[in-house]
mmCIF file of C-alpha atoms in Angstrom:
data_model
loop_
_atom_site.group_PDB
_atom_site.id
_atom_site.type_symbol
_atom_site.label_atom_id
_atom_site.label_comp_id
_atom_site.label_asym_id
_atom_site.label_seq_id
_atom_site.Cartn_x
_atom_site.Cartn_y
_atom_site.Cartn_z
ATOM 1 C CA MET A 20 4.752 -37.373 -9.192
ATOM 2 C CA LYS A 21 3.893 -35.166 -6.351
ATOM 3 C CA LYS A 22 1.937 -32.875 -8.479
ATOM 4 C CA ASN A 23 -0.050 -35.845 -10.110
ATOM 5 C CA LYS A 24 -0.686 -37.088 -6.485
ATOM 6 C CA CYS A 25 -2.045 -33.598 -5.414
ATOM 7 C CA ILE A 26 -4.392 -33.334 -8.663
ATOM 8 C CA PHE A 27 -5.696 -36.810 -7.851
ATOM 9 C CA THR A 28 -6.310 -35.964 -4.268
ATOM 10 C CA PHE A 29 -8.040 -32.601 -5.217
ATOM 11 C CA SER A 30 -10.183 -34.558 -7.869
ATOM 12 C CA LYS A 31 -11.340 -36.953 -5.277
ATOM 13 C CA MET A 32 -12.543 -34.125 -3.163
ATOM 14 C CA LEU A 33 -14.474 -32.796 -6.107
ATOM 15 C CA SER A 34 -15.960 -36.093 -7.080
ATOM 16 C CA ALA A 35 -19.223 -37.415 -5.745
ATOM 17 C CA THR A 36 -19.161 -38.355 -2.026
ATOM 18 C CA SER A 37 -20.896 -41.521 -1.093
ATOM 19 C CA ASN A 38 -23.930 -41.359 1.372
ATOM 20 C CA ALA A 39 -22.074 -43.597 3.792
ATOM 21 C CA HIS A 40 -19.061 -41.152 3.846
ATOM 22 C CA GLU A 41 -21.312 -38.214 4.511
ATOM 23 C CA VAL A 42 -22.980 -40.075 7.324
ATOM 24 C CA GLU A 43 -19.647 -40.931 8.847
ATOM 25 C CA ILE A 44 -18.250 -37.441 8.620
ATOM 26 C CA SER A 45 -21.577 -35.914 10.002
ATOM 27 C CA GLN A 46 -21.436 -38.493 12.963
ATOM 28 C CA LYS A 47 -17.944 -37.477 13.722
ATOM 29 C CA VAL A 48 -18.731 -33.900 13.772
ATOM 30 C CA GLN A 49 -21.730 -34.553 16.120
ATOM 31 C CA GLU A 50 -19.559 -36.657 18.378
ATOM 32 C CA THR A 51 -16.836 -33.989 18.533
ATOM 33 C CA PHE A 52 -18.716 -30.773 18.621
ATOM 34 C CA GLY A 53 -22.343 -31.832 19.390
ATOM 35 C CA GLU A 54 -25.314 -30.965 17.181
ATOM 36 C CA ASP A 55 -24.260 -29.658 13.677
ATOM 37 C CA ARG A 56 -26.219 -26.346 13.909
ATOM 38 C CA ILE A 57 -24.195 -24.556 11.246
ATOM 39 C CA SER A 58 -25.358 -26.838 8.505
ATOM 40 C CA LEU A 59 -28.973 -25.598 9.282
ATOM 41 C CA LEU A 60 -28.108 -22.125 8.378
ATOM 42 C CA PRO A 61 -29.347 -20.768 4.890
ATOM 43 C CA ASP A 62 -26.754 -20.722 2.166
ATOM 44 C CA ASP A 63 -26.519 -16.755 2.068
ATOM 45 C CA LEU A 64 -25.473 -16.799 5.769
ATOM 46 C CA LEU A 65 -23.032 -19.605 5.143
ATOM 47 C CA VAL A 66 -21.349 -17.740 2.291
ATOM 48 C CA HIS A 67 -21.161 -14.562 4.522
ATOM 49 C CA ILE A 68 -19.331 -16.600 7.317
ATOM 50 C CA LEU A 69 -16.940 -18.188 4.749
ATOM 51 C CA MET A 70 -15.939 -14.855 3.484
ATOM 52 C CA PHE A 71 -13.893 -14.420 6.660
ATOM 53 C CA VAL A 72 -12.238 -17.945 6.547
ATOM 54 C CA PRO A 73 -8.839 -18.470 4.642
ATOM 55 C CA THR A 74 -9.441 -19.618 1.031
ATOM 56 C CA LYS A 75 -7.740 -23.143 1.492
ATOM 57 C CA ASP A 76 -10.022 -23.839 4.464
ATOM 58 C CA VAL A 77 -13.024 -22.680 2.443
ATOM 59 C CA VAL A 78 -12.360 -25.031 -0.308
ATOM 60 C CA ALA A 79 -11.841 -27.841 2.191
ATOM 61 C CA THR A 80 -15.338 -27.514 3.327
ATOM 62 C CA MET A 81 -16.649 -29.346 0.140
ATOM 63 C CA ILE A 82 -15.878 -32.727 1.860
ATOM 64 C CA LEU A 83 -18.341 -31.987 4.752
ATOM 65 C CA SER A 84 -21.520 -33.157 2.936
ATOM 66 C CA LYS A 85 -23.209 -33.076 -0.377
ATOM 67 C CA ARG A 86 -24.899 -29.601 0.509
ATOM 68 C CA TRP A 87 -21.305 -28.147 1.160
ATOM 69 C CA ARG A 88 -19.792 -29.189 -2.062
ATOM 70 C CA THR A 89 -20.781 -26.085 -3.991
ATOM 71 C CA ILE A 90 -21.150 -23.363 -1.223
ATOM 72 C CA TRP A 91 -17.424 -22.610 -1.480
ATOM 73 C CA THR A 92 -17.711 -21.771 -5.210
ATOM 74 C CA VAL A 93 -19.951 -18.840 -4.699
ATOM 75 C CA VAL A 94 -17.814 -17.201 -1.850
ATOM 76 C CA PRO A 95 -16.821 -13.675 -3.271
ATOM 77 C CA ARG A 96 -13.627 -13.380 -1.486
ATOM 78 C CA LEU A 97 -10.453 -15.251 -2.569
ATOM 79 C CA GLU A 98 -7.066 -15.132 -1.103
ATOM 80 C CA PHE A 99 -3.993 -17.329 -2.360
ATOM 81 C CA GLU A 100 -0.710 -16.712 -0.744
ATOM 82 C CA ASP A 101 2.773 -18.475 -1.050
ATOM 83 C CA ILE A 102 5.361 -15.725 -0.644
ATOM 84 C CA TRP A 103 8.029 -17.833 1.119
ATOM 85 C CA GLY A 104 7.159 -21.250 -0.389
ATOM 86 C CA SER A 105 6.645 -24.467 1.443
ATOM 87 C CA THR A 106 9.601 -26.197 3.219
ATOM 88 C CA ASN A 107 7.844 -29.655 2.802
ATOM 89 C CA GLY A 108 7.843 -29.873 -0.871
ATOM 90 C CA LYS A 109 4.237 -29.046 -1.309
ATOM 91 C CA HIS A 110 4.546 -25.750 -2.970
ATOM 92 C CA GLU A 111 4.567 -27.233 -6.388
ATOM 93 C CA SER A 112 1.021 -27.934 -6.144
ATOM 94 C CA ILE A 113 0.017 -24.373 -5.111
ATOM 95 C CA TRP A 114 -0.271 -23.006 -8.569
ATOM 96 C CA TRP A 115 -2.601 -25.950 -9.667
ATOM 97 C CA PHE A 116 -4.725 -25.456 -6.736
ATOM 98 C CA LEU A 117 -5.219 -21.708 -7.564
ATOM 99 C CA ASP A 118 -5.644 -22.588 -11.154
ATOM 100 C CA LYS A 119 -8.353 -25.188 -10.442
ATOM 101 C CA SER A 120 -10.039 -22.955 -7.735
ATOM 102 C CA LEU A 121 -10.605 -20.004 -9.944
ATOM 103 C CA GLN A 122 -11.954 -22.440 -12.761
ATOM 104 C CA LEU A 123 -14.569 -23.932 -10.560
ATOM 105 C CA HIS A 124 -15.471 -20.627 -8.954
ATOM 106 C CA LYS A 125 -19.047 -19.423 -9.921
ATOM 107 C CA ALA A 126 -19.604 -16.346 -7.929
ATOM 108 C CA PRO A 127 -21.250 -13.855 -10.313
ATOM 109 C CA LEU A 128 -19.408 -10.965 -8.797
ATOM 110 C CA LEU A 129 -15.864 -11.270 -7.320
ATOM 111 C CA GLU A 130 -15.796 -9.025 -4.273
ATOM 112 C CA SER A 131 -12.044 -9.424 -3.671
ATOM 113 C CA LEU A 132 -9.147 -11.369 -5.207
ATOM 114 C CA CYS A 133 -5.639 -11.398 -3.548
ATOM 115 C CA ILE A 134 -2.682 -13.284 -4.948
ATOM 116 C CA ARG A 135 0.709 -13.143 -3.480
ATOM 117 C CA LEU A 136 3.336 -15.421 -5.004
ATOM 118 C CA GLY A 137 7.013 -15.745 -4.051
ATOM 119 C CA GLN A 138 10.299 -16.624 -5.597
ATOM 120 C CA LYS A 139 9.390 -20.247 -6.023
ATOM 121 C CA CYS A 140 6.536 -19.513 -8.406
ATOM 122 C CA PRO A 141 7.326 -21.294 -11.620
ATOM 123 C CA THR A 142 8.259 -18.741 -14.426
ATOM 124 C CA ASP A 143 6.172 -20.717 -16.981
ATOM 125 C CA VAL A 144 2.914 -20.120 -15.190
ATOM 126 C CA ASP A 145 0.512 -17.926 -16.892
ATOM 127 C CA VAL A 146 -0.242 -15.648 -14.250
ATOM 128 C CA THR A 147 -2.197 -13.232 -16.312
ATOM 129 C CA LYS A 148 -4.975 -15.456 -16.965
ATOM 130 C CA TRP A 149 -5.888 -15.346 -13.178
ATOM 131 C CA VAL A 150 -6.267 -11.653 -13.460
ATOM 132 C CA ALA A 151 -8.080 -11.899 -16.698
ATOM 133 C CA SER A 152 -10.538 -14.453 -14.851
ATOM 134 C CA ALA A 153 -11.117 -11.867 -12.214
ATOM 135 C CA VAL A 154 -11.988 -9.243 -14.547
ATOM 136 C CA ASP A 155 -14.536 -11.526 -16.203
ATOM 137 C CA ARG A 156 -16.045 -12.015 -12.749
ATOM 138 C CA TYR A 157 -16.529 -8.138 -12.312
ATOM 139 C CA VAL A 158 -13.705 -8.058 -9.626
ATOM 140 C CA ARG A 159 -14.075 -5.012 -7.206
ATOM 141 C CA LYS A 160 -10.751 -5.444 -5.357
ATOM 142 C CA LEU A 161 -7.570 -6.876 -6.862
ATOM 143 C CA ARG A 162 -4.383 -7.286 -5.159
ATOM 144 C CA PHE A 163 -1.588 -8.951 -6.981
ATOM 145 C CA ASP A 164 1.962 -9.340 -5.457
ATOM 146 C CA LEU A 165 4.507 -11.291 -7.757
ATOM 147 C CA ARG A 166 7.909 -11.848 -6.667
ATOM 148 C CA TRP A 167 8.982 -14.605 -9.054
ATOM 149 C CA SER A 168 12.500 -14.915 -10.363
ATOM 150 C CA ALA A 169 11.460 -14.071 -13.941
ATOM 151 C CA LYS A 170 11.278 -10.681 -15.437
ATOM 152 C CA PRO A 171 8.395 -8.397 -14.717
ATOM 153 C CA THR A 172 5.185 -9.398 -16.614
ATOM 154 C CA SER A 173 2.473 -7.327 -18.190
ATOM 155 C CA MET A 174 -1.194 -7.483 -17.056
ATOM 156 C CA PRO A 175 -3.846 -8.268 -19.626
ATOM 157 C CA ASN A 176 -5.598 -5.571 -21.378
ATOM 158 C CA SER A 177 -8.955 -6.342 -19.888
ATOM 159 C CA LEU A 178 -7.627 -5.164 -16.492
ATOM 160 C CA TYR A 179 -7.362 -1.535 -17.799
ATOM 161 C CA THR A 180 -10.859 -1.294 -18.865
ATOM 162 C CA CYS A 181 -12.569 -2.952 -15.807
ATOM 163 C CA LYS A 182 -15.545 -1.126 -15.095
ATOM 164 C CA THR A 183 -16.102 -2.618 -11.644
ATOM 165 C CA LEU A 184 -12.633 -2.283 -10.242
ATOM 166 C CA ASN A 185 -12.586 -0.157 -7.110
ATOM 167 C CA GLU A 186 -9.274 -0.918 -5.530
ATOM 168 C CA LEU A 187 -6.193 -1.853 -7.321
ATOM 169 C CA LYS A 188 -2.839 -3.065 -5.652
ATOM 170 C CA LEU A 189 0.107 -4.086 -7.799
ATOM 171 C CA SER A 190 3.407 -5.139 -6.414
ATOM 172 C CA ASN A 191 6.949 -6.124 -7.536
ATOM 173 C CA LYS A 192 7.449 -7.993 -10.713
ATOM 174 C CA ILE A 193 4.679 -6.346 -12.580
ATOM 175 C CA LEU A 194 5.170 -4.338 -15.780
ATOM 176 C CA LEU A 195 2.626 -1.431 -16.364
ATOM 177 C CA ASP A 196 2.129 -1.392 -20.111
ATOM 178 C CA VAL A 197 -1.076 0.753 -20.220
ATOM 179 C CA PRO A 198 -2.848 0.972 -23.477
ATOM 180 C CA PRO A 199 -4.451 4.039 -24.915
ATOM 181 C CA SER A 200 -7.757 2.634 -24.460
ATOM 182 C CA VAL A 201 -7.404 2.527 -20.620
ATOM 183 C CA CYS A 202 -10.577 3.509 -18.636
ATOM 184 C CA LEU A 203 -11.026 2.841 -14.973
ATOM 185 C CA PRO A 204 -14.093 4.883 -14.082
ATOM 186 C CA SER A 205 -14.650 3.124 -10.571
ATOM 187 C CA VAL A 206 -11.101 3.053 -9.059
ATOM 188 C CA THR A 207 -10.872 5.079 -5.799
ATOM 189 C CA LYS A 208 -7.697 3.451 -4.385
ATOM 190 C CA LEU A 209 -4.491 2.688 -6.359
ATOM 191 C CA TYR A 210 -1.384 1.124 -4.792
ATOM 192 C CA LEU A 211 1.896 0.796 -6.928
ATOM 193 C CA CYS A 212 4.497 -1.058 -4.962
ATOM 194 C CA ASP A 213 7.776 -1.341 -6.492
ATOM 195 C CA VAL A 214 6.403 -1.926 -10.019
ATOM 196 C CA VAL A 215 8.003 -1.258 -13.388
ATOM 197 C CA TYR A 216 6.621 1.028 -16.034
ATOM 198 C CA LYS A 217 6.859 0.640 -19.827
ATOM 199 C CA ASP A 218 7.580 4.443 -19.858
ATOM 200 C CA GLU A 219 6.368 7.655 -18.370
ATOM 201 C CA VAL A 220 3.413 7.631 -20.816
ATOM 202 C CA SER A 221 2.131 4.482 -19.332
ATOM 203 C CA PHE A 222 1.964 5.933 -15.730
ATOM 204 C CA VAL A 223 0.378 9.238 -16.881
ATOM 205 C CA ARG A 224 -2.352 7.289 -18.841
ATOM 206 C CA LEU A 225 -3.075 5.150 -15.845
ATOM 207 C CA LEU A 226 -3.543 8.122 -13.396
ATOM 208 C CA SER A 227 -5.713 10.063 -16.008
ATOM 209 C CA SER A 228 -7.981 7.022 -16.492
ATOM 210 C CA CYS A 229 -9.122 7.125 -12.894
ATOM 211 C CA PRO A 230 -11.638 10.188 -12.701
ATOM 212 C CA ILE A 231 -12.744 9.450 -8.992
ATOM 213 C CA LEU A 232 -9.307 8.378 -7.678
ATOM 214 C CA ARG A 233 -8.977 9.612 -3.927
ATOM 215 C CA ASP A 234 -6.114 7.447 -2.432
ATOM 216 C CA LEU A 235 -2.694 6.762 -4.142
ATOM 217 C CA LEU A 236 0.050 4.963 -2.751
ATOM 218 C CA VAL A 237 3.522 4.638 -4.398
ATOM 219 C CA ILE A 238 6.505 2.792 -3.495
ATOM 220 C CA ARG A 239 9.721 2.847 -5.505
ATOM 221 C CA CYS A 240 12.821 0.860 -4.698
ATOM 222 C CA LYS A 241 14.250 -0.036 -8.068
ATOM 223 C CA GLU A 242 17.181 2.057 -9.305
ATOM 224 C CA ASP A 243 15.380 2.408 -12.612
ATOM 225 C CA ASP A 244 11.650 2.042 -13.014
ATOM 226 C CA ASN A 245 11.640 3.794 -16.542
ATOM 227 C CA VAL A 246 10.200 6.896 -15.143
ATOM 228 C CA LYS A 247 12.209 10.164 -14.716
ATOM 229 C CA VAL A 248 9.439 12.586 -13.987
ATOM 230 C CA TYR A 249 6.873 11.124 -11.783
ATOM 231 C CA ARG A 250 3.995 13.485 -12.668
ATOM 232 C CA VAL A 251 0.948 13.058 -10.316
ATOM 233 C CA LYS A 252 -1.865 15.116 -11.927
ATOM 234 C CA VAL A 253 -5.168 13.893 -10.405
ATOM 235 C CA PRO A 254 -7.974 16.618 -9.589
ATOM 236 C CA SER A 255 -9.850 14.152 -7.407
ATOM 237 C CA LEU A 256 -6.975 13.091 -5.262
ATOM 238 C CA GLU A 257 -7.350 13.549 -1.435
ATOM 239 C CA GLU A 258 -4.395 11.468 -0.062
ATOM 240 C CA PHE A 259 -0.997 10.641 -1.457
ATOM 241 C CA SER A 260 1.785 8.451 0.075
ATOM 242 C CA TYR A 261 5.002 8.420 -1.672
ATOM 243 C CA THR A 262 8.171 6.222 -0.591
ATOM 244 C CA ASN A 263 11.190 6.419 -2.638
ATOM 245 C CA ASP A 264 13.931 4.286 -1.185
ATOM 246 C CA ARG A 265 16.059 3.961 -4.213
ATOM 247 C CA PRO A 266 19.874 4.445 -4.206
ATOM 248 C CA LEU A 267 20.852 8.051 -3.824
ATOM 249 C CA SER A 268 20.679 9.783 -7.287
ATOM 250 C CA HIS A 269 23.716 11.711 -8.364
ATOM 251 C CA GLY A 270 22.429 12.831 -11.622
ATOM 252 C CA ASN A 271 25.566 14.496 -13.050
ATOM 253 C CA ASP A 272 26.366 12.264 -15.785
ATOM 254 C CA VAL A 273 26.141 13.782 -19.328
ATOM 255 C CA GLY A 274 22.904 13.209 -20.861
ATOM 256 C CA GLU A 275 21.080 12.159 -17.878
ATOM 257 C CA ILE A 276 17.912 13.610 -16.773
ATOM 258 C CA ALA A 277 17.508 14.502 -13.204
ATOM 259 C CA ARG A 278 14.548 12.629 -11.717
ATOM 260 C CA SER A 279 11.874 14.586 -9.946
ATOM 261 C CA VAL A 280 8.184 14.474 -8.634
ATOM 262 C CA VAL A 281 5.715 16.953 -9.919
ATOM 263 C CA LEU A 282 2.313 17.183 -7.907
ATOM 264 C CA ASP A 283 -0.678 18.995 -9.354
ATOM 265 C CA CYS A 284 -3.583 17.689 -7.062
ATOM 266 C CA PRO A 285 -5.987 20.678 -6.287
ATOM 267 C CA ALA A 286 -8.075 18.555 -3.817
ATOM 268 C CA LEU A 287 -5.342 16.927 -1.899
ATOM 269 C CA ARG A 288 -5.566 17.002 1.975
ATOM 270 C CA GLN A 289 -3.135 14.365 2.993
ATOM 271 C CA LEU A 290 0.493 14.005 1.819
ATOM 272 C CA TYR A 291 3.178 11.670 3.161
ATOM 273 C CA ILE A 292 6.503 11.603 1.624
ATOM 274 C CA TYR A 293 9.664 9.580 2.520
ATOM 275 C CA ASP A 294 12.556 10.005 0.085
ATOM 276 C CA SER A 295 16.196 9.020 0.431
ATOM 277 C CA SER A 296 17.083 9.220 -3.312
ATOM 278 C CA GLY A 297 17.839 12.759 -3.612
ATOM 279 C CA ASP A 298 15.115 13.481 -6.274
ATOM 280 C CA SER A 299 13.646 17.092 -6.589
ATOM 281 C CA TYR A 300 10.005 17.966 -5.948
ATOM 282 C CA CYS A 301 7.763 20.496 -7.606
ATOM 283 C CA ILE A 302 4.489 21.562 -6.481
ATOM 284 C CA GLU A 303 2.195 22.990 -9.088
ATOM 285 C CA ASN A 304 -1.219 23.007 -7.242
ATOM 286 C CA MET A 305 -1.800 21.777 -3.733
ATOM 287 C CA PRO A 306 -3.684 24.481 -1.762
ATOM 288 C CA CYS A 307 -5.858 22.263 0.782
ATOM 289 C CA ILE A 308 -3.165 20.280 2.608
ATOM 290 C CA VAL A 309 -4.444 19.630 6.193
ATOM 291 C CA ARG A 310 -1.995 16.671 7.308
ATOM 292 C CA ALA A 311 1.412 16.015 6.098
ATOM 293 C CA GLY A 312 4.544 13.919 6.874
ATOM 294 C CA ILE A 313 7.795 15.060 5.030
ATOM 295 C CA ASP A 314 10.843 12.958 5.224
ATOM 296 C CA ILE A 315 13.098 14.322 2.426
ATOM 297 C CA PHE A 316 16.746 13.677 3.367
ATOM 298 C CA PHE A 317 18.909 14.582 0.317
ATOM 299 C CA ALA A 318 17.018 17.324 -1.583
ATOM 300 C CA TYR A 319 15.991 20.970 -1.055
ATOM 301 C CA PRO A 320 12.261 21.553 -1.277
ATOM 302 C CA ASP A 321 11.523 24.795 -2.894
ATOM 303 C CA LYS A 322 9.777 27.507 -1.309
ATOM 304 C CA LYS A 323 6.539 26.764 -3.221
ATOM 305 C CA PHE A 324 6.482 23.313 -1.739
ATOM 306 C CA LEU A 325 6.816 24.716 1.854
ATOM 307 C CA ARG A 326 4.259 27.480 1.136
ATOM 308 C CA TYR A 327 1.507 24.882 0.143
ATOM 309 C CA LEU A 328 2.200 23.262 3.677
ATOM 310 C CA SER A 329 1.310 26.419 5.435
ATOM 311 C CA ALA A 330 -2.355 25.439 5.865
ATOM 312 C CA ALA A 331 -1.571 22.100 7.469
ATOM 313 C CA THR A 332 -2.809 21.723 11.059
ATOM 314 C CA SER A 333 -0.969 18.383 11.587
ATOM 315 C CA LEU A 334 2.607 18.042 10.439
ATOM 316 C CA SER A 335 5.604 15.562 10.774
ATOM 317 C CA LEU A 336 9.017 16.794 9.583
ATOM 318 C CA THR A 337 12.409 15.425 9.341
ATOM 319 C CA LEU A 338 14.484 18.653 9.970
ATOM 320 C CA THR A 339 17.320 18.293 7.538
ATOM 321 C CA HIS A 340 19.888 21.132 6.675
ATOM 322 C CA GLY A 341 18.216 21.579 3.405
ATOM 323 C CA LEU A 342 14.805 22.207 4.829
ATOM 324 C CA VAL A 343 15.939 24.531 7.453
ATOM 325 C CA VAL A 344 17.683 26.551 4.718
ATOM 326 C CA MET A 345 14.554 27.032 2.762
ATOM 327 C CA CYS A 346 12.133 27.220 5.704
ATOM 328 C CA ARG A 347 10.519 30.245 7.130
ATOM 329 C CA PRO A 348 9.152 29.721 10.699
ATOM 330 C CA ASP A 349 5.966 31.557 9.971
ATOM 331 C CA ASN A 350 5.183 29.009 7.190
ATOM 332 C CA PHE A 351 3.547 26.862 9.786
ATOM 333 C CA SER A 352 1.550 29.166 11.790
ATOM 334 C CA GLN A 353 -1.766 27.085 11.601
ATOM 335 C CA LEU A 354 -0.262 24.019 13.301
ATOM 336 C CA VAL A 355 -2.132 22.138 16.047
ATOM 337 C CA ASP A 356 -0.023 18.814 16.168
ATOM 338 C CA LEU A 357 3.778 19.089 15.306
ATOM 339 C CA MET A 358 6.325 16.180 15.265
ATOM 340 C CA ILE A 359 10.059 16.813 14.307
ATOM 341 C CA SER A 360 12.729 14.322 13.741
ATOM 342 C CA PRO A 361 16.151 16.120 13.783
ATOM 343 C CA PHE A 362 18.471 14.909 11.077
ATOM 344 C CA TYR A 363 21.261 17.308 11.891
ATOM 345 C CA SER A 364 22.905 18.845 15.013
ATOM 346 C CA ASP A 365 21.641 22.447 14.961
ATOM 347 C CA TRP A 366 17.963 22.021 15.099
ATOM 348 C CA LEU A 367 16.788 23.665 18.545
ATOM 349 C CA GLU A 368 17.084 27.083 17.222
ATOM 350 C CA GLN A 369 14.938 26.423 14.292
ATOM 351 C CA LEU A 370 12.365 24.821 16.539
ATOM 352 C CA MET A 371 12.159 27.783 18.944
ATOM 353 C CA LEU A 372 11.442 29.874 15.957
ATOM 354 C CA MET A 373 8.557 27.546 14.816
ATOM 355 C CA LEU A 374 7.256 27.543 18.389
ATOM 356 C CA LYS A 375 7.319 31.422 18.597
ATOM 357 C CA ASN A 376 5.183 31.655 15.543
ATOM 358 C CA ASN A 377 2.658 28.818 16.462
ATOM 359 C CA PRO A 378 -0.297 30.568 18.211
ATOM 360 C CA LYS A 379 -2.420 27.413 18.059
ATOM 361 C CA LEU A 380 -0.128 24.508 18.753
ATOM 362 C CA LYS A 381 -1.515 21.917 21.390
ATOM 363 C CA SER A 382 0.704 18.990 20.738
ATOM 364 C CA LEU A 383 4.476 18.870 20.064
ATOM 365 C CA THR A 384 6.598 15.567 19.827
ATOM 366 C CA ILE A 385 10.437 15.402 19.194
ATOM 367 C CA ASP A 386 11.695 12.011 18.010
ATOM 368 C CA ASP A 387 15.433 12.258 18.439
ATOM 369 C CA ASP A 388 17.956 9.969 20.285
ATOM 370 C CA HIS A 389 20.931 12.429 20.368
ATOM 371 C CA ASN A 390 22.010 14.774 23.064
ATOM 372 C CA ILE A 391 20.726 18.328 23.219
ATOM 373 C CA PRO A 392 23.088 20.657 21.172
ATOM 374 C CA LEU A 393 25.526 22.295 23.544
ATOM 375 C CA LEU A 394 25.936 25.486 21.511
ATOM 376 C CA TRP A 395 22.708 27.183 20.541
ATOM 377 C CA ASN A 396 21.260 30.532 21.445
ATOM 378 C CA LYS A 397 18.877 30.150 24.132
ATOM 379 C CA PRO A 398 15.622 32.239 23.738
ATOM 380 C CA ASP A 399 15.019 35.352 26.030
ATOM 381 C CA HIS A 400 11.573 34.050 27.003
ATOM 382 C CA VAL A 401 9.378 31.120 26.647
ATOM 383 C CA PRO A 402 7.343 30.853 23.454
ATOM 384 C CA GLU A 403 3.798 31.560 24.133
ATOM 385 C CA CYS A 404 2.357 28.227 23.008
ATOM 386 C CA LEU A 405 4.552 26.478 25.456
ATOM 387 C CA ALA A 406 3.284 28.903 28.334
ATOM 388 C CA SER A 407 -0.382 28.897 27.404
ATOM 389 C CA HIS A 408 -2.112 26.303 25.294
ATOM 390 C CA LEU A 409 0.377 23.422 24.685
ATOM 391 C CA GLU A 410 -1.417 20.249 25.926
ATOM 392 C CA CYS A 411 0.914 17.517 25.199
ATOM 393 C CA PHE A 412 4.715 17.308 24.871
ATOM 394 C CA LYS A 413 6.687 14.058 24.040
ATOM 395 C CA TRP A 414 10.333 13.496 23.669
ATOM 396 C CA LEU A 415 10.919 10.024 22.097
ATOM 397 C CA SER A 416 14.329 8.166 22.653
ATOM 398 C CA TYR A 417 15.445 10.963 24.921
ATOM 399 C CA LYS A 418 18.951 10.234 26.501
ATOM 400 C CA GLY A 419 19.360 13.468 28.384
ATOM 401 C CA LYS A 420 22.658 15.107 29.355
ATOM 402 C CA ASP A 421 25.425 13.520 31.268
ATOM 403 C CA GLU A 422 24.708 15.983 34.537
ATOM 404 C CA GLU A 423 20.929 14.440 34.390
ATOM 405 C CA LYS A 424 22.204 10.879 34.917
#
């Protein structure tokens, strides 16, 4: 009954508005805000203004006057969000509103479509047709976050051959079943946030179909997303952000393949990794790194991995025992900006060795809320960078010693 009432209300908004009603609204606008100058603006300018207004408010402008009835239908940016659901019972009509809005939309080119749907999204809704509709409108930026209670759903095949798509972000209950015909020639940004892959082939196909991909962001939280070896081989990639927050992998069961990440990105300049899963890392080609943030807690990066970081001028490191075991202080002699976050007790000696071999360091930040280790070999002299060219030093969350209180 509520849904029918909502449909009737929306239909009334779409139906012809009487002249008397238009005059009444116009008079109220003038009485409240003075002269209605915005309606005197050309359509192109009105559409540009509405691009920065929430979609639900854009659609509501149709009741202002006869002229405004169709302006909203050519606004090239649409955003629909219902992550948490409504507490007043109106959330049942959101899906119909989204459906109807996309049906009536007439923009020849869709600049951006963002859809974020929460657990209250009905499982019988055909969400893929919204994506297909966006592809038919030559969408450039597509962001789809689905968190319903049903199993992950596949995207329409037309998405994987969209020639206009520049930015693609898929999150949560999305199944990537990538066909052999995939071709995404314009995609420069790809965000894959806790999605599920049909298999490793689908992931490899997706990346290889993006010849000008520059920015890749991956978040993995599921215990099993059907990919054991996460192979990132993208010649054009310049920035890679990888977060693996899955449960710690033990990988000792008979027949189980150890999970790993393989990077082959010759143009990569920025690398950010946060991994608490214990997965291993293998670097095949990564010679151009300038900026990196490495937080790998339960794995031992190999020497090749660390060697590729040696050209970095800006580095953020979580100092784990495994990293210190594999690390040579002279690996990081090009650093200008260094931030360390100690993850074990004996870290000061390693830091002093790193400082001794950093002739260019200008900024040093320590993020640690523990006391300074009591047992450590104090250096015979102050590292040169501290005495000569260090410009900025920060110790975040510093608690000091008891005698300093």
